[in-house]
PDB file of C-alpha atoms and ligand atoms in Angstrom:
ATOM      1  CA  MET P 923       0.000   0.000   0.000  1.00  0.00           C
ATOM      2  CA  VAL P 924       2.877   2.374   0.767  1.00  0.00           C
ATOM      3  CA  GLU P 925       4.422   1.571  -2.596  1.00  0.00           C
ATOM      4  CA  GLN P 926       1.126   2.191  -4.396  1.00  0.00           C
ATOM      5  CA  ALA P 927       0.638   5.482  -2.572  1.00  0.00           C
ATOM      6  CA  LEU P 928       4.149   6.625  -3.510  1.00  0.00           C
ATOM      7  CA  GLU P 929       3.627   5.663  -7.142  1.00  0.00           C
ATOM      8  CA  ALA P 930       0.319   7.520  -7.219  1.00  0.00           C
ATOM      9  CA  ASN P 931       1.932  10.614  -5.659  1.00  0.00           C
ATOM     10  CA  PRO P 932       5.278  11.257  -7.369  1.00  0.00           C
ATOM     11  CA  ASP P 933       5.498  14.723  -5.758  1.00  0.00           C
ATOM     12  CA  ALA P 934       5.599  13.229  -2.233  1.00  0.00           C
ATOM     13  CA  LYS P 935       8.669  14.283  -0.220  1.00  0.00           C
ATOM     14  CA  ILE P 936       8.094  12.628   3.119  1.00  0.00           C
ATOM     15  CA  VAL P 937       6.827   9.298   4.385  1.00  0.00           C
ATOM     16  CA  ALA P 938       5.675   9.590   7.995  1.00  0.00           C
ATOM     17  CA  PHE P 939       4.636   6.545   9.944  1.00  0.00           C
ATOM     18  CA  VAL P 940       4.224   5.091  13.413  1.00  0.00           C
ATOM     19  CA  HIS P 941       6.629   2.256  14.197  1.00  0.00           C
ATOM     20  CA  ALA P 942       4.884   0.755  17.237  1.00  0.00           C
ATOM     21  CA  GLU P 943       1.237   1.576  16.589  1.00  0.00           C
ATOM     22  CA  THR P 944      -0.391   1.678  20.007  1.00  0.00           C
ATOM     23  CA  SER P 945      -3.925   2.476  18.816  1.00  0.00           C
ATOM     24  CA  THR P 946      -4.161  -0.864  17.021  1.00  0.00           C
ATOM     25  CA  GLY P 947      -1.369  -2.990  18.525  1.00  0.00           C
ATOM     26  CA  ALA P 948       0.472  -3.377  15.210  1.00  0.00           C
ATOM     27  CA  LEU P 949       4.202  -3.180  14.527  1.00  0.00           C
ATOM     28  CA  SER P 950       5.112  -1.502  11.239  1.00  0.00           C
ATOM     29  CA  ASP P 951       7.923  -2.896   9.119  1.00  0.00           C
ATOM     30  CA  ALA P 952      10.071   0.221   9.423  1.00  0.00           C
ATOM     31  CA  GLU P 953      12.929  -1.219   7.378  1.00  0.00           C
ATOM     32  CA  VAL P 954      10.752  -1.940   4.342  1.00  0.00           C
ATOM     33  CA  ILE P 955       8.823   1.337   4.548  1.00  0.00           C
ATOM     34  CA  ALA P 956      12.097   3.300   4.776  1.00  0.00           C
ATOM     35  CA  LYS P 957      13.491   1.429   1.787  1.00  0.00           C
ATOM     36  CA  LEU P 958      10.419   2.255  -0.305  1.00  0.00           C
ATOM     37  CA  ALA P 959      10.672   5.887   0.800  1.00  0.00           C
ATOM     38  CA  ARG P 960      14.318   6.094  -0.334  1.00  0.00           C
ATOM     39  CA  GLN P 961      13.462   4.496  -3.688  1.00  0.00           C
ATOM     40  CA  HIS P 962      10.993   7.360  -4.184  1.00  0.00           C
ATOM     41  CA  ASP P 963      13.378  10.084  -2.932  1.00  0.00           C
ATOM     42  CA  CYS P 964      11.397  10.657   0.244  1.00  0.00           C
ATOM     43  CA  LEU P 965      12.640  11.256   3.759  1.00  0.00           C
ATOM     44  CA  THR P 966      11.077   9.313   6.614  1.00  0.00           C
ATOM     45  CA  ILE P 967       9.639  10.738   9.824  1.00  0.00           C
ATOM     46  CA  VAL P 968       9.188   7.928  12.316  1.00  0.00           C
ATOM     47  CA  ASP P 969       7.116   7.916  15.499  1.00  0.00           C
ATOM     48  CA  ALA P 970       9.139   5.533  17.667  1.00  0.00           C
ATOM     49  CA  VAL P 971       7.472   6.644  20.903  1.00  0.00           C
ATOM     50  CA  THR P 972       6.574   3.139  22.039  1.00  0.00           C
ATOM     51  CA  SER P 973       9.180   1.144  20.110  1.00  0.00           C
ATOM     52  CA  LEU P 974      12.350   2.518  21.729  1.00  0.00           C
ATOM     53  CA  GLY P 975      13.495  -0.038  24.300  1.00  0.00           C
ATOM     54  CA  GLY P 976      10.664  -2.490  23.510  1.00  0.00           C
ATOM     55  CA  VAL P 977      11.394  -3.838  20.022  1.00  0.00           C
ATOM     56  CA  PRO P 978      14.383  -3.588  17.682  1.00  0.00           C
ATOM     57  CA  LEU P 979      14.739  -0.038  16.356  1.00  0.00           C
ATOM     58  CA  LEU P 980      17.787   0.031  14.090  1.00  0.00           C
ATOM     59  CA  VAL P 981      17.850   3.697  13.124  1.00  0.00           C
ATOM     60  CA  ASP P 982      21.141   3.669  11.180  1.00  0.00           C
ATOM     61  CA  GLU P 983      20.861   0.205   9.651  1.00  0.00           C
ATOM     62  CA  TRP P 984      17.350   0.914   8.360  1.00  0.00           C
ATOM     63  CA  GLN P 985      18.439   4.444   7.338  1.00  0.00           C
ATOM     64  CA  LEU P 986      15.568   6.228   9.058  1.00  0.00           C
ATOM     65  CA  ASP P 987      15.736  10.014   8.765  1.00  0.00           C
ATOM     66  CA  ALA P 988      13.883  11.827  11.553  1.00  0.00           C
ATOM     67  CA  VAL P 989      12.995   9.635  14.513  1.00  0.00           C
ATOM     68  CA  TYR P 990      11.425  10.725  17.784  1.00  0.00           C
ATOM     69  CA  SER P 991      10.475   8.812  20.889  1.00  0.00           C
ATOM     70  CA  GLY P 992       9.193   9.427  24.403  1.00  0.00           C
ATOM     71  CA  SER P 993      10.694   8.898  27.815  1.00  0.00           C
ATOM     72  CA  GLN P 994       7.567   7.431  29.406  1.00  0.00           C
ATOM     73  CA  LYS P 995       6.871   4.240  27.463  1.00  0.00           C
ATOM     74  CA  CYS P 996       9.384   1.380  27.188  1.00  0.00           C
ATOM     75  CA  LEU P 997      12.113   3.504  28.795  1.00  0.00           C
ATOM     76  CA  SER P 998       9.927   3.645  31.942  1.00  0.00           C
ATOM     77  CA  CYS P 999      11.042   7.157  32.748  1.00  0.00           C
ATOM     78  CA  VAL P1000       9.065  10.230  33.827  1.00  0.00           C
ATOM     79  CA  PRO P1001       7.188  11.889  30.946  1.00  0.00           C
ATOM     80  CA  GLY P1002       8.281  15.149  29.388  1.00  0.00           C
ATOM     81  CA  LEU P1003      11.267  14.418  27.156  1.00  0.00           C
ATOM     82  CA  SER P1004      11.307  13.324  23.546  1.00  0.00           C
ATOM     83  CA  PRO P1005      14.579  11.697  22.510  1.00  0.00           C
ATOM     84  CA  LEU P1006      15.103  12.352  18.812  1.00  0.00           C
ATOM     85  CA  THR P1007      17.656  11.753  16.109  1.00  0.00           C
ATOM     86  CA  PHE P1008      18.281  12.928  12.542  1.00  0.00           C
ATOM     87  CA  SER P1009      20.125  11.426   9.620  1.00  0.00           C
ATOM     88  CA  GLN P1010      22.551  13.650   7.719  1.00  0.00           C
ATOM     89  CA  ARG P1011      19.953  13.786   4.915  1.00  0.00           C
ATOM     90  CA  ALA P1012      17.389  15.204   7.345  1.00  0.00           C
ATOM     91  CA  VAL P1013      19.856  17.759   8.749  1.00  0.00           C
ATOM     92  CA  ASP P1014      20.791  18.847   5.203  1.00  0.00           C
ATOM     93  CA  LYS P1015      17.119  19.240   4.375  1.00  0.00           C
ATOM     94  CA  ILE P1016      16.517  21.418   7.434  1.00  0.00           C
ATOM     95  CA  GLN P1017      19.622  23.529   6.811  1.00  0.00           C
ATOM     96  CA  SER P1018      18.812  24.142   3.158  1.00  0.00           C
ATOM     97  CA  ARG P1019      15.371  25.600   3.858  1.00  0.00           C
ATOM     98  CA  LYS P1020      14.597  28.686   1.826  1.00  0.00           C
ATOM     99  CA  SER P1021      11.836  29.988   4.074  1.00  0.00           C
ATOM    100  CA  ARG P1022      12.151  30.530   7.800  1.00  0.00           C
ATOM    101  CA  VAL P1023      10.341  28.228  10.209  1.00  0.00           C
ATOM    102  CA  GLN P1024       7.281  30.146  11.358  1.00  0.00           C
ATOM    103  CA  SER P1025       7.142  28.807  14.935  1.00  0.00           C
ATOM    104  CA  TRP P1026       9.661  28.924  17.773  1.00  0.00           C
ATOM    105  CA  PHE P1027       9.159  25.638  19.590  1.00  0.00           C
ATOM    106  CA  LEU P1028       9.265  23.291  16.603  1.00  0.00           C
ATOM    107  CA  ASP P1029      12.061  25.158  14.845  1.00  0.00           C
ATOM    108  CA  GLN P1030      14.696  22.475  14.499  1.00  0.00           C
ATOM    109  CA  SER P1031      17.132  24.848  12.791  1.00  0.00           C
ATOM    110  CA  LEU P1032      17.298  26.834  16.059  1.00  0.00           C
ATOM    111  CA  VAL P1033      17.691  23.639  18.080  1.00  0.00           C
ATOM    112  CA  LEU P1034      20.567  22.528  15.842  1.00  0.00           C
ATOM    113  CA  GLY P1035      22.286  25.810  16.744  1.00  0.00           C
ATOM    114  CA  TYR P1036      21.591  25.173  20.421  1.00  0.00           C
ATOM    115  CA  TRP P1037      23.245  21.745  20.125  1.00  0.00           C
ATOM    116  CA  SER P1038      26.270  22.795  18.137  1.00  0.00           C
ATOM    117  CA  GLY P1039      28.400  23.752  21.098  1.00  0.00           C
ATOM    118  CA  GLU P1040      30.690  26.607  22.188  1.00  0.00           C
ATOM    119  CA  GLY P1041      30.683  29.641  19.976  1.00  0.00           C
ATOM    120  CA  LYS P1042      27.744  28.605  17.825  1.00  0.00           C
ATOM    121  CA  ARG P1043      25.445  27.930  20.734  1.00  0.00           C
ATOM    122  CA  SER P1044      22.430  30.218  20.727  1.00  0.00           C
ATOM    123  CA  TYR P1045      19.752  30.299  23.382  1.00  0.00           C
ATOM    124  CA  HIS P1046      16.669  28.249  22.558  1.00  0.00           C
ATOM    125  CA  HIS P1047      15.179  27.068  25.834  1.00  0.00           C
ATOM    126  CA  THR P1048      16.103  26.191  29.413  1.00  0.00           C
ATOM    127  CA  ALA P1049      16.975  22.511  29.516  1.00  0.00           C
ATOM    128  CA  PRO P1050      14.799  20.439  31.899  1.00  0.00           C
ATOM    129  CA  ILE P1051      17.740  19.249  34.015  1.00  0.00           C
ATOM    130  CA  ASN P1052      15.764  17.050  36.431  1.00  0.00           C
ATOM    131  CA  SER P1053      14.131  15.197  33.555  1.00  0.00           C
ATOM    132  CA  LEU P1054      17.539  14.684  31.955  1.00  0.00           C
ATOM    133  CA  TYR P1055      18.891  13.109  35.169  1.00  0.00           C
ATOM    134  CA  ALA P1056      15.838  10.823  35.212  1.00  0.00           C
ATOM    135  CA  LEU P1057      16.356   9.842  31.574  1.00  0.00           C
ATOM    136  CA  HIS P1058      20.022   9.178  32.246  1.00  0.00           C
ATOM    137  CA  GLU P1059      19.100   6.808  35.061  1.00  0.00           C
ATOM    138  CA  ALA P1060      16.484   5.032  32.918  1.00  0.00           C
ATOM    139  CA  LEU P1061      19.085   4.539  30.193  1.00  0.00           C
ATOM    140  CA  VAL P1062      21.659   3.250  32.705  1.00  0.00           C
ATOM    141  CA  LEU P1063      19.089   0.648  33.836  1.00  0.00           C
ATOM    142  CA  LEU P1064      18.406  -0.310  30.232  1.00  0.00           C
ATOM    143  CA  MET P1065      22.105  -0.563  29.504  1.00  0.00           C
ATOM    144  CA  SER P1066      22.740  -2.794  32.493  1.00  0.00           C
ATOM    145  CA  GLU P1067      19.924  -5.109  31.414  1.00  0.00           C
ATOM    146  CA  GLY P1068      21.181  -4.964  27.824  1.00  0.00           C
ATOM    147  CA  LEU P1069      19.095  -3.557  24.980  1.00  0.00           C
ATOM    148  CA  GLU P1070      18.741  -6.918  23.224  1.00  0.00           C
ATOM    149  CA  ASN P1071      17.732  -8.528  26.536  1.00  0.00           C
ATOM    150  CA  ALA P1072      15.048  -5.887  26.992  1.00  0.00           C
ATOM    151  CA  TRP P1073      13.664  -6.635  23.509  1.00  0.00           C
ATOM    152  CA  GLN P1074      13.633 -10.341  24.366  1.00  0.00           C
ATOM    153  CA  ARG P1075      11.939  -9.704  27.733  1.00  0.00           C
ATOM    154  CA  HIS P1076       9.122  -7.768  26.049  1.00  0.00           C
ATOM    155  CA  LYS P1077       8.679 -10.632  23.594  1.00  0.00           C
ATOM    156  CA  ASP P1078       8.720 -13.351  26.274  1.00  0.00           C
ATOM    157  CA  ILE P1079       6.272 -11.494  28.514  1.00  0.00           C
ATOM    158  CA  HIS P1080       3.959 -10.880  25.560  1.00  0.00           C
ATOM    159  CA  LEU P1081       3.985 -14.636  24.815  1.00  0.00           C
ATOM    160  CA  GLU P1082       3.173 -15.355  28.459  1.00  0.00           C
ATOM    161  CA  LEU P1083       0.184 -13.040  28.288  1.00  0.00           C
ATOM    162  CA  ARG P1084      -0.871 -14.534  24.970  1.00  0.00           C
ATOM    163  CA  GLU P1085      -0.868 -18.057  26.364  1.00  0.00           C
ATOM    164  CA  GLY P1086      -3.055 -17.048  29.307  1.00  0.00           C
ATOM    165  CA  LEU P1087      -5.463 -14.998  27.190  1.00  0.00           C
ATOM    166  CA  GLU P1088      -5.908 -17.879  24.761  1.00  0.00           C
ATOM    167  CA  LYS P1089      -6.887 -20.110  27.689  1.00  0.00           C
ATOM    168  CA  LEU P1090      -9.572 -17.550  28.528  1.00  0.00           C
ATOM    169  CA  GLY P1091     -10.747 -17.647  24.911  1.00  0.00           C
ATOM    170  CA  ILE P1092      -9.581 -14.075  24.236  1.00  0.00           C
ATOM    171  CA  GLU P1093      -8.176 -13.445  20.755  1.00  0.00           C
ATOM    172  CA  PHE P1094      -5.761 -10.911  19.378  1.00  0.00           C
ATOM    173  CA  VAL P1095      -6.854  -8.218  16.930  1.00  0.00           C
ATOM    174  CA  VAL P1096      -3.589  -8.246  14.956  1.00  0.00           C
ATOM    175  CA  ASP P1097      -2.076 -11.115  12.929  1.00  0.00           C
ATOM    176  CA  GLU P1098       0.816 -12.797  14.690  1.00  0.00           C
ATOM    177  CA  ALA P1099       3.411 -11.526  12.211  1.00  0.00           C
ATOM    178  CA  SER P1100       2.666  -7.841  12.938  1.00  0.00           C
ATOM    179  CA  ARG P1101       1.837  -8.049  16.621  1.00  0.00           C
ATOM    180  CA  LEU P1102       3.313  -5.492  18.984  1.00  0.00           C
ATOM    181  CA  PRO P1103       4.581  -7.201  22.153  1.00  0.00           C
ATOM    182  CA  GLN P1104       4.317  -4.103  24.342  1.00  0.00           C
ATOM    183  CA  LEU P1105       0.712  -3.274  23.372  1.00  0.00           C
ATOM    184  CA  ASN P1106      -1.655  -6.209  23.168  1.00  0.00           C
ATOM    185  CA  ALA P1107      -4.895  -5.377  21.352  1.00  0.00           C
ATOM    186  CA  VAL P1108      -7.460  -8.111  21.991  1.00  0.00           C
ATOM    187  CA  HIS P1109     -11.121  -8.644  21.105  1.00  0.00           C
ATOM    188  CA  ILE P1110     -13.592  -8.180  23.952  1.00  0.00           C
ATOM    189  CA  PRO P1111     -15.537 -11.445  24.273  1.00  0.00           C
ATOM    190  CA  ASP P1112     -19.178 -11.320  23.113  1.00  0.00           C
ATOM    191  CA  GLY P1113     -21.688 -10.128  25.675  1.00  0.00           C
ATOM    192  CA  VAL P1114     -19.072  -8.603  27.980  1.00  0.00           C
ATOM    193  CA  ASP P1115     -19.557  -5.052  29.294  1.00  0.00           C
ATOM    194  CA  ASP P1116     -16.356  -3.270  28.249  1.00  0.00           C
ATOM    195  CA  ALA P1117     -16.498  -0.323  30.658  1.00  0.00           C
ATOM    196  CA  LEU P1118     -17.657  -2.405  33.621  1.00  0.00           C
ATOM    197  CA  VAL P1119     -14.749  -4.824  33.236  1.00  0.00           C
ATOM    198  CA  ARG P1120     -12.174  -2.030  32.981  1.00  0.00           C
ATOM    199  CA  LYS P1121     -13.708  -0.246  35.960  1.00  0.00           C
ATOM    200  CA  THR P1122     -13.656  -3.450  38.041  1.00  0.00           C
ATOM    201  CA  LEU P1123     -10.029  -4.177  37.115  1.00  0.00           C
ATOM    202  CA  LEU P1124      -9.079  -0.680  38.179  1.00  0.00           C
ATOM    203  CA  GLU P1125     -11.076  -0.529  41.422  1.00  0.00           C
ATOM    204  CA  ARG P1126     -10.534  -4.075  42.632  1.00  0.00           C
ATOM    205  CA  TYR P1127      -7.062  -4.859  41.304  1.00  0.00           C
ATOM    206  CA  ASN P1128      -5.540  -1.417  40.763  1.00  0.00           C
ATOM    207  CA  LEU P1129      -4.959  -2.532  37.182  1.00  0.00           C
ATOM    208  CA  GLU P1130      -5.648  -0.264  34.244  1.00  0.00           C
ATOM    209  CA  ILE P1131      -6.037  -1.547  30.713  1.00  0.00           C
ATOM    210  CA  GLY P1132      -6.736   0.628  27.685  1.00  0.00           C
ATOM    211  CA  ALA P1133     -10.036   0.952  25.857  1.00  0.00           C
ATOM    212  CA  GLY P1134     -10.295   0.431  22.111  1.00  0.00           C
ATOM    213  CA  LEU P1135      -9.985   3.549  19.963  1.00  0.00           C
ATOM    214  CA  GLY P1136     -11.829   4.630  16.815  1.00  0.00           C
ATOM    215  CA  SER P1137     -13.495   1.711  15.072  1.00  0.00           C
ATOM    216  CA  LEU P1138     -12.245  -0.583  17.859  1.00  0.00           C
ATOM    217  CA  ALA P1139     -14.036   1.409  20.597  1.00  0.00           C
ATOM    218  CA  GLY P1140     -16.123  -0.994  22.703  1.00  0.00           C
ATOM    219  CA  LYS P1141     -14.717  -3.928  20.724  1.00  0.00           C
ATOM    220  CA  ALA P1142     -11.127  -4.232  21.907  1.00  0.00           C
ATOM    221  CA  TRP P1143      -8.931  -3.820  24.947  1.00  0.00           C
ATOM    222  CA  ARG P1144      -5.334  -2.653  24.795  1.00  0.00           C
ATOM    223  CA  ILE P1145      -3.107  -4.266  27.377  1.00  0.00           C
ATOM    224  CA  GLY P1146       0.218  -2.514  27.804  1.00  0.00           C
ATOM    225  CA  LEU P1147       3.390  -4.336  28.816  1.00  0.00           C
ATOM    226  CA  MET P1148       5.992  -1.611  28.551  1.00  0.00           C
ATOM    227  CA  GLY P1149       9.413  -1.253  30.107  1.00  0.00           C
ATOM    228  CA  TYR P1150       9.398  -1.943  33.849  1.00  0.00           C
ATOM    229  CA  ALA P1151       5.775  -3.103  33.608  1.00  0.00           C
ATOM    230  CA  ALA P1152       6.724  -5.967  31.252  1.00  0.00           C
ATOM    231  CA  ARG P1153       7.184  -8.632  33.941  1.00  0.00           C
ATOM    232  CA  SER P1154       5.639 -11.973  34.838  1.00  0.00           C
ATOM    233  CA  GLU P1155       3.902 -10.844  38.012  1.00  0.00           C
ATOM    234  CA  ASN P1156       1.946  -8.246  36.048  1.00  0.00           C
ATOM    235  CA  VAL P1157       0.890 -10.847  33.491  1.00  0.00           C
ATOM    236  CA  ALA P1158      -0.225 -13.162  36.311  1.00  0.00           C
ATOM    237  CA  LEU P1159      -2.182 -10.356  37.981  1.00  0.00           C
ATOM    238  CA  CYS P1160      -3.824  -9.355  34.705  1.00  0.00           C
ATOM    239  CA  LEU P1161      -4.853 -12.917  33.829  1.00  0.00           C
ATOM    240  CA  LYS P1162      -6.192 -13.675  37.304  1.00  0.00           C
ATOM    241  CA  ALA P1163      -8.073 -10.382  37.490  1.00  0.00           C
ATOM    242  CA  LEU P1164      -9.566 -10.827  34.017  1.00  0.00           C
ATOM    243  CA  GLU P1165     -10.583 -14.402  34.697  1.00  0.00           C
ATOM    244  CA  THR P1166     -12.304 -13.559  37.982  1.00  0.00           C
ATOM    245  CA  THR P1167     -13.945 -10.416  36.631  1.00  0.00           C
ATOM    246  CA  LEU P1168     -15.253 -12.112  33.485  1.00  0.00           C
ATOM    247  CA  LYS P1169     -16.784 -14.887  35.605  1.00  0.00           C
TER     248      LYS P1169
HETATM  249  C1  PLP U1934       2.034   7.237  23.696  1.00  0.00           C
HETATM  250  C2  PLP U1934       2.233   7.486  22.245  1.00  0.00           C
HETATM  251  C3  PLP U1934       2.303   8.782  21.739  1.00  0.00           C
HETATM  252  C4  PLP U1934       2.008   9.984  22.583  1.00  0.00           C
HETATM  253  O1  PLP U1934       2.996  10.315  23.446  1.00  0.00           O
HETATM  254  P1  PLP U1934       2.732  11.585  24.392  1.00  0.00           P
HETATM  255  O2  PLP U1934       4.039  11.826  25.024  1.00  0.00           O
HETATM  256  O3  PLP U1934       1.652  11.183  25.347  1.00  0.00           O
HETATM  257  O4  PLP U1934       2.290  12.694  23.479  1.00  0.00           O
HETATM  258  C5  PLP U1934       2.581   8.987  20.401  1.00  0.00           C
HETATM  259  N1  PLP U1934       2.761   7.947  19.574  1.00  0.00           N
HETATM  260  C6  PLP U1934       2.663   6.672  20.011  1.00  0.00           C
HETATM  261  C7  PLP U1934       2.865   5.564  19.033  1.00  0.00           C
HETATM  262  C8  PLP U1934       2.410   6.405  21.348  1.00  0.00           C
HETATM  263  O5  PLP U1934       2.320   5.125  21.776  1.00  0.00           O
END
């Protein structure tokens, strides 16, 4: 579909997509999409908010151009920071702009100046120091676990949840090949009161699961297993709580 869209729109300059799609529980094939984009002379803008730390995200190998994430998902840090990275192609694009950026806060050309060190450094904003210390600590924890180990843990814990849900007769929305381990979108069994179940889980078990969005509203639940939360005891709690509540 991406290829067809690019062929139908030869003037396209950018392909923007979500890597770990948390509304639907699907994992995009970032490598293939980026390859198609390059074949059509497009840059990629990648929402990696929920993929960073949870699934492989090979920014350089896949040649992604502008990639942003969040501190509060699989990095299990406080919210407020958005780690981001640019390829040289993206930086060149920004620096060769002919018109000025019309806003202050999303003006990456100013931020590039802010980053470029002594002499060239111009004021852009006051850095949120406390958040940076928190992010540093979250990254130290991730590094001591090992990035590849963290990917594997998310996968293993997802499979644990899957096994238990299947025993309860609950099915996944997304085909196995594109399933996102850190966000499990599942069909609500027939005749079950969506809101009442979520309310009971929250009030009785202090466990919050996500409602379906858009066309999946009332039809699906979204069970997050991100970062520190991706552990066996949470899967056990979720399965037990769901089983009891559904009964
Ligand atoms: C959570 C999430 C966001 C939103 O992040 P905020 O920091 O809450 O704005 C964006 N994209 C994806 C894929 C997400 O999962």
